[in-house]
């Protein structure tokens, strides 16, 4: 994989790009995207060819009633004639715009999976095997990302067509008092009668949002709202004005919204801050990060940093990672009402910083690049392997440092939209694993334990919706929720996948991950995972140590005997103490991830020894 020495801070990048020229900031790619068995899968909406490795498809659930229409499938125009025909169709029959019925982001609460959609959201009971539809809410407005706390569901709304009352007739005109763009809040205590109880208007709508708990008040919640659309007119929402900050210091660009929710009175939710998290730390200049434009050897167009697309918070470490169009940033959220930037990075290979995911230790972040916006075929063999990829960064002294790129290694066709998209860590102890959506590139699992050498260990893929024609579909989000991978498929519905043992993942590692359970999971609000003292967890660490070519066969054999004895529930305090001492001594000589694995195993046997 490509270890990058030019993954730069913004200040350093600006200096390099402006003084030495764009080409000097670029290094050659090491990863090669090649054709494999996934590259030639047959097409079809619900009968496309499938291929999997390291995982298996358990269930595939077609879209809920009212959330599928063949007329709503979106084929991006490929030339001027197609673009003109599409515009004519919208004028004559504006029923469905692009992605009008697309599935989007997900959350889980109390055994129910909530799936957002540009047309509203659906809920499934996933406690009894195959997902069972238990609620559908039609509320158009895109993009419909959802999160859940208790009996409250929060939904992102961005499009101008959206109405306060969830009506299906578009809110037309430049200014419309019935238009809604922002965060909807629903009471879902009765799944048969969900109610919208609040609607917080924002200047740029809500593309995504993040729930940030208040460490000082468990009954308060903050929402970090990321708006990426145009700024509303002042006549429609008085707090909004547009323009660059050198001309308009009050511009709604170059900020995020911080919304406070009192969980006892959610109907009073309101914006309490619009922090300038992109400002220059020395001069205070509002537009303090990447200015956008062409960069890199091939002069790729890169986005200006005047917004965040996704922000992921990690409350236990007091930090958030922001994928903010032209930069990756790190925020101090110890005071969640007033987040402040502590680090930022730039790289000319990143066209649009899209999402961010921490590892469990909180010392790495995976940033994704949504090059082309998700509707282009960006995983072809001729595409650069550092464009539309993941960038793995480390956090050292609260400073981001880019280390390597990783892209889907399987070449996809020109009829498959594909680029890095939403993912989540898989809770395997001792490793940093991330499951991820790649649109019609499918679902892939990346090991980034070594941040300089990320690699793929499992995947599931389908062929295109229609061979020879790009129709937007594929996995929007792929998340690990309580032992399974759930994938919201833009056009095809919902997939449930199960990991299976293989070359890169043992049965014990999967069992340890499947043992992790949570009543509530919002992917952009990461919670620390702690594993219990259990033979499966011990076996997972041992399996990882045994994979090393330098593993001590005698030591691993002794540890295996100790784990086997543990499974038989035989007590051997002296033997456990001896194993703990041997592992501690071995850890003193070990390096890399194995050092931590041995230390963890030693601690586990120490506790068994009493």
Coordinates of C-alpha atoms in Angstrom, one line a residue:
X1 CA 0.0 0.0 0.0
X2 CA 1.0 3.6 -0.6
X3 CA 2.8 5.2 2.4
X4 CA 2.5 8.9 1.8
X5 CA 5.1 11.4 3.0
X6 CA 3.1 14.3 1.5
X7 CA -0.1 14.0 3.5
X8 CA 0.2 17.5 4.9
X9 CA -1.2 20.0 7.3
X10 CA -3.0 22.9 5.6
X11 CA -0.3 25.4 6.4
X12 CA 2.4 23.1 5.0
X13 CA 0.3 22.2 2.0
X14 CA -0.3 25.8 1.1
X15 CA 3.4 26.5 1.3
X16 CA 4.3 23.5 -0.8
X17 CA 1.6 24.1 -3.4
X18 CA 2.2 27.8 -3.8
X19 CA 6.0 27.9 -3.6
X20 CA 7.1 24.6 -5.2
X21 CA 4.2 24.0 -7.5
X22 CA 1.5 21.4 -7.6
X23 CA 3.5 18.6 -9.1
X24 CA 6.0 18.6 -6.3
X25 CA 3.3 17.7 -3.7
X26 CA 2.4 14.5 -5.5
X27 CA 3.9 11.0 -5.1
X28 CA 3.3 7.9 -7.3
X29 CA 0.6 5.5 -6.2
X30 CA 1.7 2.0 -5.1
X31 CA -1.7 0.3 -5.0
X32 CA -2.9 -1.3 -8.2
X33 CA -6.6 -1.7 -9.0
X34 CA -7.0 -4.9 -11.0
X35 CA -9.8 -6.9 -12.5
X36 CA -10.9 -9.9 -10.5
X37 CA -14.0 -12.1 -10.4
X38 CA -16.1 -9.2 -9.0
X39 CA -15.3 -7.2 -12.2
X40 CA -17.5 -9.4 -14.5
X41 CA -20.6 -10.0 -12.4
X42 CA -23.9 -10.0 -14.4
X43 CA -26.4 -7.2 -14.1
X44 CA -29.9 -6.9 -12.9
X45 CA -32.0 -5.1 -10.3
X46 CA -32.8 -8.0 -8.0
X47 CA -31.1 -10.9 -9.9
X48 CA -27.6 -9.5 -10.5
X49 CA -24.7 -11.8 -10.1
X50 CA -23.2 -11.9 -6.6
X51 CA -19.8 -12.8 -5.1
X52 CA -18.6 -12.9 -1.5
X53 CA -15.4 -13.7 0.4
X54 CA -15.2 -13.7 4.2
X55 CA -18.9 -13.0 4.5
X56 CA -22.2 -14.3 3.4
X57 CA -25.5 -12.7 2.5
X58 CA -28.1 -13.8 5.1
X59 CA -31.1 -11.7 4.0
X60 CA -32.0 -9.3 1.2
X61 CA -35.1 -7.2 1.8
X62 CA -36.7 -5.3 -1.1
X63 CA -37.8 -1.7 -0.6
X64 CA -40.8 -1.0 1.5
X65 CA -44.1 -0.2 -0.2
X66 CA -44.1 3.5 -1.3
X67 CA -40.3 3.5 -1.4
X68 CA -39.7 2.0 -4.9
X69 CA -40.7 3.1 -8.3
X70 CA -38.9 2.2 -11.5
X71 CA -39.4 5.7 -12.7
X72 CA -37.3 6.9 -9.8
X73 CA -34.1 5.0 -10.8
X74 CA -31.5 7.6 -11.7
X75 CA -29.2 7.3 -14.7
X76 CA -26.8 10.3 -14.6
X77 CA -26.6 12.1 -18.0
X78 CA -23.4 11.1 -19.8
X79 CA -23.4 13.9 -22.4
X80 CA -25.1 17.2 -23.3
X81 CA -28.0 15.5 -25.2
X82 CA -28.8 13.2 -22.2
X83 CA -28.6 16.2 -19.8
X84 CA -31.1 18.1 -22.0
X85 CA -33.5 15.1 -22.1
X86 CA -33.3 14.8 -18.3
X87 CA -34.1 18.5 -17.8
X88 CA -37.1 18.2 -20.2
X89 CA -38.4 15.1 -18.3
X90 CA -38.2 17.1 -15.1
X91 CA -40.1 19.9 -16.6
X92 CA -42.9 17.7 -18.0
X93 CA -43.0 15.2 -15.1
X94 CA -41.3 16.4 -12.0
X95 CA -42.6 13.6 -9.8
X96 CA -39.1 12.2 -9.2
X97 CA -35.9 14.1 -9.1
X98 CA -32.5 12.3 -8.8
X99 CA -32.4 9.8 -5.9
X100 CA -35.9 10.6 -4.9
X101 CA -36.5 7.2 -3.3
X102 CA -32.9 6.3 -2.5
X103 CA -32.1 4.6 0.8
X104 CA -29.5 6.5 2.8
X105 CA -28.1 6.3 6.4
X106 CA -29.0 4.1 9.3
X107 CA -29.2 3.8 13.1
X108 CA -30.3 1.1 15.6
X109 CA -32.2 1.2 18.8
X110 CA -33.7 -1.5 21.0
X111 CA -33.6 -4.2 18.3
X112 CA -35.0 -1.9 15.6
X113 CA -33.1 -0.8 12.5
X114 CA -34.0 2.7 11.2
X115 CA -33.2 3.3 7.6
X116 CA -33.2 6.8 6.2
X117 CA -34.5 7.5 2.7
X118 CA -34.8 10.7 0.5
X119 CA -38.6 10.1 0.8
X120 CA -38.7 9.6 4.6
X121 CA -37.6 6.6 6.7
X122 CA -38.4 3.0 7.6
X123 CA -38.0 0.9 10.7
X124 CA -37.3 -2.9 10.8
X125 CA -37.5 -5.3 13.7
X126 CA -34.2 -7.3 13.5
X127 CA -34.5 -9.3 16.7
X128 CA -35.9 -12.5 15.0
X129 CA -33.7 -13.1 12.0
X130 CA -35.0 -11.6 8.7
X131 CA -35.8 -7.9 9.1
X132 CA -39.5 -7.2 9.6
X133 CA -40.9 -3.8 8.5
X134 CA -42.6 -2.2 11.5
X135 CA -42.9 1.5 10.5
X136 CA -42.8 3.6 7.3
X137 CA -42.9 7.4 7.3
X138 CA -43.3 9.3 4.1
X139 CA -41.6 12.7 4.5
X140 CA -39.7 13.8 1.4
X141 CA -36.8 16.2 1.4
X142 CA -33.5 14.3 1.2
X143 CA -31.2 13.0 2.2
X144 CA -33.0 11.5 5.2
X145 CA -30.0 10.5 7.4
X146 CA -31.4 9.3 10.8
X147 CA -30.2 9.0 14.4
X148 CA -32.1 7.8 17.4
X149 CA -32.0 8.5 21.2
X150 CA -34.7 6.8 23.3
X151 CA -38.0 7.6 21.7
X152 CA -36.7 10.4 19.6
X153 CA -35.6 10.1 16.0
X154 CA -33.6 12.9 14.3
X155 CA -33.7 13.3 10.5
X156 CA -31.6 15.4 8.1
X157 CA -33.5 17.4 5.5
X158 CA -31.7 19.4 2.8
X159 CA -33.7 19.8 -0.4
X160 CA -35.7 22.9 -1.3
X161 CA -38.7 20.7 -2.1
X162 CA -39.2 19.7 1.6
X163 CA -42.2 21.1 3.5
X164 CA -42.7 21.7 7.2
X165 CA -45.7 19.3 7.2
X166 CA -43.9 16.5 5.4
X167 CA -46.2 17.1 2.4
X168 CA -45.4 15.4 -0.9
X169 CA -46.1 18.5 -3.0
X170 CA -42.8 20.5 -3.5
X171 CA -42.3 23.8 -1.7
X172 CA -41.9 25.9 -4.8
X173 CA -40.3 29.3 -5.4
X174 CA -37.2 31.1 -4.2
X175 CA -38.9 32.0 -0.9
X176 CA -41.6 29.8 0.6
X177 CA -42.9 30.1 4.2
X178 CA -43.9 26.4 4.2
X179 CA -40.4 25.2 3.2
X180 CA -38.3 23.2 5.7
X181 CA -34.6 22.5 5.6
X182 CA -32.8 21.4 8.7
X183 CA -33.3 18.8 11.5
X184 CA -36.7 17.1 12.0
X185 CA -37.4 15.5 15.4
X186 CA -39.9 12.7 15.7
X187 CA -41.5 11.1 18.7
X188 CA -41.4 7.3 17.8
X189 CA -42.7 6.0 21.2
X190 CA -45.7 4.6 19.3
X191 CA -44.4 3.0 16.1
X192 CA -48.0 3.0 14.7
X193 CA -48.3 6.7 15.1
X194 CA -44.9 8.6 14.9
X195 CA -45.2 12.3 15.3
X196 CA -43.0 15.2 14.2
X197 CA -42.6 17.3 17.4
X198 CA -39.9 19.8 16.3
X199 CA -38.3 21.1 13.1
X200 CA -35.1 23.2 13.5
X201 CA -34.6 25.4 10.5
X202 CA -31.0 25.9 9.3
X203 CA -29.4 28.0 6.6
X204 CA -28.0 25.3 4.4
X205 CA -30.3 22.5 5.4
X206 CA -29.0 19.3 6.8
X207 CA -26.9 16.9 4.7
X208 CA -25.8 14.9 7.7
X209 CA -25.9 15.4 11.5
X210 CA -24.1 14.0 14.6
X211 CA -25.4 13.5 18.1
X212 CA -22.9 14.7 20.8
X213 CA -23.8 14.0 24.4
X214 CA -23.3 16.6 27.1
X215 CA -20.8 15.2 29.7
X216 CA -22.2 17.6 32.3
X217 CA -25.9 17.0 31.7
X218 CA -27.2 13.5 30.7
X219 CA -30.6 15.1 29.8
X220 CA -29.0 17.5 27.3
X221 CA -27.9 16.6 23.8
X222 CA -26.1 18.6 21.1
X223 CA -26.5 18.0 17.4
X224 CA -23.7 19.0 15.1
X225 CA -25.4 19.8 11.8
X226 CA -23.6 19.8 8.5
X227 CA -25.2 21.6 5.7
X228 CA -23.7 21.4 2.2
X229 CA -26.4 23.0 0.0
X230 CA -26.9 26.6 -1.1
X231 CA -27.7 29.2 1.6
X232 CA -31.3 30.2 2.0
X233 CA -32.5 33.7 1.3
X234 CA -32.7 36.1 4.2
X235 CA -36.4 36.7 3.3
X236 CA -37.1 33.0 4.1
X237 CA -34.9 32.6 7.2
X238 CA -33.7 35.8 8.8
X239 CA -30.4 34.3 10.2
X240 CA -29.1 33.5 6.7
X241 CA -26.9 35.5 4.4
X242 CA -24.6 34.2 1.7
X243 CA -21.2 35.2 0.3
X244 CA -17.5 35.0 1.0
X245 CA -16.5 36.2 4.4
X246 CA -14.2 39.0 3.1
X247 CA -17.3 40.5 1.6
X248 CA -19.9 39.4 4.2
X249 CA -18.5 38.6 7.7
X250 CA -21.9 37.2 8.7
X251 CA -22.1 34.6 5.9
X252 CA -23.7 31.3 6.7
X253 CA -20.8 29.6 4.9
X254 CA -17.7 28.5 6.9
X255 CA -19.5 27.2 9.9
X256 CA -21.5 24.3 11.3
X257 CA -24.7 24.5 13.4
X258 CA -24.8 23.4 17.0
X259 CA -28.3 22.6 18.1
X260 CA -29.2 21.9 21.7
X261 CA -31.9 19.4 22.6
X262 CA -33.3 19.1 26.1
X263 CA -34.4 15.5 26.1
X264 CA -37.3 16.4 28.5
X265 CA -38.5 19.2 26.1
X266 CA -37.3 18.2 22.6
X267 CA -39.9 20.5 21.1
X268 CA -37.7 23.5 22.2
X269 CA -34.6 22.4 20.3
X270 CA -32.8 25.3 18.8
X271 CA -29.5 26.5 17.3
X272 CA -27.2 27.7 20.1
X273 CA -24.0 28.2 18.2
X274 CA -22.6 28.5 14.7
X275 CA -18.9 28.1 15.4
X276 CA -16.2 29.2 12.9
X277 CA -14.3 26.0 13.1
X278 CA -12.3 26.7 9.9
X279 CA -10.9 30.0 11.0
X280 CA -7.2 30.7 10.9
X281 CA -5.9 30.2 14.4
X282 CA -3.4 33.0 14.1
X283 CA -5.2 35.7 12.3
X284 CA -8.9 34.8 12.9
X285 CA -9.6 34.9 9.2
X286 CA -12.9 33.0 8.7
X287 CA -11.8 31.2 5.5
X288 CA -8.7 29.8 7.2
X289 CA -8.4 26.3 5.5
X290 CA -8.1 25.0 2.0
X291 CA -9.5 27.4 -0.6
X292 CA -10.3 24.8 -3.2
X293 CA -9.3 24.5 -6.9
X294 CA -6.9 22.4 -8.9
X295 CA -4.3 20.4 -7.1
X296 CA -1.9 17.5 -7.7
X297 CA -0.2 16.2 -10.7
X298 CA -3.4 15.7 -12.7
X299 CA -4.9 19.0 -11.5
X300 CA -7.8 17.3 -9.7
X301 CA -10.5 19.7 -8.7
X302 CA -10.6 19.9 -4.9
X303 CA -13.4 21.4 -2.7
X304 CA -13.2 24.6 -0.7
X305 CA -13.4 24.1 3.0
X306 CA -16.5 26.1 3.9
X307 CA -18.6 23.1 5.3
X308 CA -18.3 19.7 6.8
X309 CA -19.9 16.7 5.2
X310 CA -19.6 14.4 8.2
X311 CA -18.5 14.9 11.7
X312 CA -17.9 11.8 14.0
X313 CA -17.6 12.4 17.7
X314 CA -15.8 10.2 20.2
X315 CA -17.0 11.5 23.6
X316 CA -14.8 9.2 25.7
X317 CA -11.7 10.9 24.3
X318 CA -13.2 14.4 23.9
X319 CA -12.5 14.6 20.2
X320 CA -14.4 14.7 16.9
X321 CA -13.1 14.1 13.4
X322 CA -14.5 16.2 10.7
X323 CA -14.5 15.4 7.0
X324 CA -14.8 18.9 5.8
X325 CA -14.9 19.1 2.0
X326 CA -11.3 20.3 1.5
X327 CA -9.7 19.2 4.7
X328 CA -9.7 16.6 7.4
X329 CA -10.0 18.2 10.8
X330 CA -9.8 17.3 14.5
X331 CA -12.0 19.0 17.0
X332 CA -11.9 19.3 20.8
X333 CA -15.4 18.7 22.0
X334 CA -14.8 18.7 25.8
X335 CA -17.3 21.6 25.7
X336 CA -19.7 20.2 23.1
X337 CA -21.5 23.5 22.7
X338 CA -18.3 25.1 21.6
X339 CA -16.2 22.7 19.5
X340 CA -12.7 24.0 18.6
X341 CA -10.3 22.9 15.9
X342 CA -7.0 21.4 17.2
X343 CA -5.6 19.9 14.0
X344 CA -6.2 19.8 10.2
X345 CA -4.7 18.1 7.2
X346 CA -4.8 18.4 3.4
X347 CA -3.8 16.2 0.6
X348 CA -4.1 17.0 -3.2
X349 CA -5.4 13.4 -3.8
X350 CA -8.5 14.1 -1.7
X351 CA -11.1 15.7 -3.9
X352 CA -13.9 15.8 -1.3
X353 CA -13.4 14.8 2.3
X354 CA -16.6 12.9 3.0
X355 CA -16.7 10.9 6.2
X356 CA -14.5 10.0 9.2
X357 CA -14.2 6.9 11.4
X358 CA -12.0 6.5 14.5
X359 CA -10.5 3.2 15.6
X360 CA -11.4 2.0 19.1
X361 CA -8.2 3.2 20.7
X362 CA -8.9 6.7 19.3
X363 CA -5.4 7.1 17.8
X364 CA -6.4 6.6 14.1
X365 CA -9.0 8.1 11.8
X366 CA -10.1 6.8 8.4
X367 CA -11.2 9.6 6.1
X368 CA -13.1 8.9 2.9
X369 CA -12.9 10.8 -0.3
X370 CA -16.2 11.0 -2.3
X371 CA -14.5 11.9 -5.6
X372 CA -17.3 12.6 -8.1
X373 CA -20.1 12.8 -5.6
X374 CA -21.1 9.2 -5.6
X375 CA -22.8 9.0 -9.0
X376 CA -19.7 8.3 -11.1
X377 CA -17.9 5.1 -12.0
X378 CA -14.7 6.0 -10.1
X379 CA -13.3 2.5 -9.4
X380 CA -12.3 1.5 -12.9
X381 CA -8.9 0.1 -13.6
X382 CA -7.8 3.4 -15.2
X383 CA -8.8 5.5 -12.2
X384 CA -6.0 6.6 -9.8
X385 CA -5.8 4.4 -6.7
X386 CA -5.5 7.4 -4.4
X387 CA -8.6 9.2 -5.7
X388 CA -11.9 8.2 -4.3
X389 CA -10.2 6.2 -1.6
X390 CA -9.7 6.0 2.1
X391 CA -7.0 7.9 3.8
X392 CA -5.7 6.4 7.0
X393 CA -4.4 9.0 9.5
X394 CA -2.9 8.7 12.9
X395 CA -3.4 11.0 15.9
X396 CA -0.2 11.9 17.7
X397 CA -0.4 14.5 20.4
X398 CA -3.8 15.5 19.1
X399 CA -2.3 16.1 15.7
X400 CA -3.5 14.4 12.5
X401 CA -0.8 12.7 10.3
X402 CA -1.8 11.1 7.1
X403 CA -0.2 7.7 6.6
X404 CA -1.6 5.7 3.7
X405 CA -4.4 5.4 1.1
X406 CA -6.5 2.3 0.5
X407 CA -9.0 1.9 -2.3
X408 CA -11.3 -1.0 -3.3
X409 CA -8.8 -3.3 -5.0
X410 CA -11.3 -4.8 -7.5
X411 CA -11.8 -2.9 -10.7
X412 CA -15.5 -2.0 -11.3
X413 CA -17.2 -1.3 -14.6
X414 CA -18.2 1.9 -16.3
X415 CA -21.9 1.0 -15.5
X416 CA -21.3 0.9 -11.7
X417 CA -21.1 4.1 -9.6
X418 CA -18.3 3.4 -7.1
X419 CA -16.3 5.5 -4.6
X420 CA -15.4 5.3 -0.9
X421 CA -18.5 5.8 1.3
X422 CA -19.9 5.2 4.8
X423 CA -18.4 2.6 7.1
X424 CA -17.9 1.6 10.7
X425 CA -15.4 -0.4 12.8
X426 CA -15.9 -4.0 13.5
X427 CA -15.2 -4.8 17.2
X428 CA -12.6 -7.5 16.8
X429 CA -10.2 -7.1 19.8
X430 CA -6.6 -6.6 18.9
X431 CA -7.3 -5.3 15.3
X432 CA -8.5 -2.2 13.6
X433 CA -11.2 -3.4 11.1
X434 CA -13.7 -1.3 9.2
X435 CA -16.6 -2.4 7.1
X436 CA -17.5 0.0 4.4
X437 CA -19.9 0.8 1.6
X438 CA -18.6 1.4 -1.9
X439 CA -21.9 2.0 -3.7
X440 CA -21.9 -0.5 -6.6
X441 CA -18.4 -1.5 -5.6
X442 CA -20.3 -3.4 -2.9
X443 CA -19.3 -3.9 0.8
X444 CA -15.7 -4.4 1.8
X445 CA -13.8 -4.9 5.1
X446 CA -10.4 -3.2 5.5
X447 CA -7.8 -4.0 8.1
X448 CA -5.9 -0.9 9.0
X449 CA -4.2 -2.2 12.2
X450 CA -0.9 -1.1 10.5
X451 CA -1.9 2.4 9.3
X452 CA 0.8 2.3 6.6
X453 CA -0.4 -1.0 5.1
X454 CA -4.2 -1.2 5.0
X455 CA -5.6 -4.2 3.1
X456 CA -8.9 -5.8 2.2
X457 CA -9.9 -9.0 4.1
X458 CA -13.6 -9.6 3.1
X459 CA -16.2 -8.4 0.6
X460 CA -19.7 -8.8 -0.9
X461 CA -20.5 -7.5 -4.4
X462 CA -23.3 -7.5 -7.0
X463 CA -23.2 -6.7 -10.7
X464 CA -24.7 -3.4 -12.1
X465 CA -28.4 -2.7 -12.1
X466 CA -28.3 -2.7 -15.9
X467 CA -25.3 -3.9 -18.0
X468 CA -23.9 -1.1 -20.2
X469 CA -25.8 1.7 -18.5
X470 CA -24.9 3.4 -15.3
X471 CA -27.9 3.5 -13.0
X472 CA -27.2 4.8 -9.5
X473 CA -27.5 2.1 -6.8
X474 CA -25.3 0.1 -4.4
X475 CA -24.5 0.2 -0.7
X476 CA -24.9 3.7 0.8
X477 CA -23.9 2.7 4.3
X478 CA -22.5 -0.6 5.6
X479 CA -22.4 -0.8 9.4
X480 CA -21.7 -3.4 12.1
X481 CA -24.8 -3.5 14.3
X482 CA -24.8 -6.2 17.1
X483 CA -23.2 -9.0 15.3
X484 CA -24.2 -8.4 11.7
X485 CA -23.4 -6.1 8.8
X486 CA -26.4 -4.1 7.6
X487 CA -26.1 -2.4 4.2
X488 CA -28.7 0.1 3.0
X489 CA -28.9 -0.5 -0.8
X490 CA -29.8 2.7 -2.6
X491 CA -32.2 1.0 -5.1
X492 CA -32.5 -2.6 -4.0
X493 CA -33.5 -2.3 -0.3
X494 CA -31.6 -3.7 2.7
X495 CA -29.0 -6.4 3.0
X496 CA -27.9 -8.4 6.1
X497 CA -24.5 -10.0 5.9
X498 CA -22.6 -12.3 8.3
X499 CA -18.9 -12.7 8.6
X500 CA -17.5 -16.2 8.2
X501 CA -14.0 -17.6 9.1
X502 CA -11.4 -17.6 6.5
X503 CA -7.8 -16.8 5.7
X504 CA -7.9 -13.4 7.4
X505 CA -10.4 -13.8 10.2
X506 CA -10.8 -16.6 12.7
X507 CA -14.0 -18.0 14.2
X508 CA -12.9 -16.7 17.6
X509 CA -12.3 -13.2 16.3
X510 CA -15.8 -13.2 14.8
X511 CA -17.3 -14.6 18.0
X512 CA -15.6 -11.9 20.1
X513 CA -17.0 -9.2 17.8
X514 CA -20.5 -10.8 17.8
X515 CA -20.5 -10.7 21.6
X516 CA -20.4 -6.9 21.6
X517 CA -24.0 -5.6 22.0
X518 CA -25.5 -2.2 22.4
X519 CA -29.1 -1.0 22.8
X520 CA -28.4 2.1 20.8
X521 CA -26.0 2.7 17.9
X522 CA -25.5 5.9 16.0
X523 CA -22.5 5.4 13.7
X524 CA -21.3 9.0 13.9
X525 CA -21.4 8.9 17.7
X526 CA -18.6 6.4 18.5
X527 CA -18.6 4.7 21.9
X528 CA -15.6 2.9 23.3
X529 CA -15.7 -0.9 23.2
X530 CA -14.6 -3.0 26.1
X531 CA -14.4 -6.8 25.8
X532 CA -15.1 -9.1 28.7
X533 CA -12.7 -11.7 30.0
X534 CA -13.8 -14.7 27.9
X535 CA -12.1 -17.6 26.1
X536 CA -13.2 -16.2 22.7
X537 CA -11.5 -12.9 23.3
X538 CA -8.3 -14.6 24.5
X539 CA -8.4 -16.9 21.5
X540 CA -8.8 -14.0 19.2
X541 CA -5.7 -12.4 20.5
X542 CA -3.8 -15.7 20.3
X543 CA -5.0 -16.3 16.7
X544 CA -3.5 -12.9 15.8
X545 CA -0.2 -13.6 17.5
X546 CA 0.0 -17.0 15.9
X547 CA -0.2 -15.4 12.4
X548 CA 3.1 -13.7 12.9
X549 CA 6.0 -15.5 11.2
X550 CA 8.1 -14.8 14.3
X551 CA 5.5 -16.4 16.7
X552 CA 7.0 -18.5 19.5
X553 CA 5.5 -21.9 19.0
X554 CA 6.2 -23.1 22.5
X555 CA 4.5 -20.0 24.1
X556 CA 1.5 -20.1 21.8
X557 CA 1.1 -23.8 22.6
X558 CA 1.1 -23.0 26.3
X559 CA -1.4 -20.2 25.9
X560 CA -3.7 -22.4 23.8
X561 CA -3.6 -25.1 26.5
X562 CA -4.6 -22.4 29.1
X563 CA -7.5 -21.2 26.9
X564 CA -8.7 -24.8 26.4
X565 CA -8.6 -25.4 30.1
X566 CA -10.6 -22.1 30.6
X567 CA -13.2 -23.4 28.2
X568 CA -13.5 -26.5 30.3
X569 CA -14.1 -24.2 33.2
X570 CA -11.2 -25.8 35.0
X571 CA -9.5 -23.5 37.6
X572 CA -5.7 -23.3 37.6
X573 CA -4.6 -20.2 39.3
X574 CA -0.9 -21.1 39.3
X575 CA -0.9 -22.0 35.7
X576 CA -2.7 -18.7 34.8
X577 CA -0.1 -16.8 36.8
X578 CA 2.7 -18.5 35.0
X579 CA 1.1 -17.8 31.6
X580 CA 0.7 -14.1 32.6
X581 CA 4.4 -13.9 33.5
X582 CA 5.5 -15.6 30.3
X583 CA 3.3 -13.3 28.2
X584 CA 4.5 -10.2 30.0
X585 CA 8.1 -11.2 29.3
X586 CA 7.4 -11.9 25.7
X587 CA 5.6 -8.5 25.4
X588 CA 8.7 -6.7 26.6
X589 CA 10.5 -8.0 23.5
X590 CA 7.6 -7.7 21.0
X591 CA 6.8 -4.8 18.7
X592 CA 3.8 -3.4 16.9
X593 CA 0.3 -4.7 17.4
X594 CA 1.6 -8.0 18.9
X595 CA 3.0 -6.2 21.9
X596 CA -0.4 -4.9 22.9
X597 CA -2.1 -8.3 22.2
X598 CA 0.4 -10.0 24.5
X599 CA -0.1 -7.4 27.2
X600 CA -3.9 -7.8 27.0
X601 CA -3.6 -11.6 27.2
X602 CA -1.2 -11.3 30.2
X603 CA -3.7 -9.0 32.0
X604 CA -6.5 -11.5 31.3
X605 CA -4.6 -14.4 32.8
X606 CA -3.5 -12.3 35.7
X607 CA -7.1 -11.7 36.5
X608 CA -7.9 -15.4 36.2
X609 CA -5.0 -16.1 38.6
X610 CA -6.7 -13.8 41.2

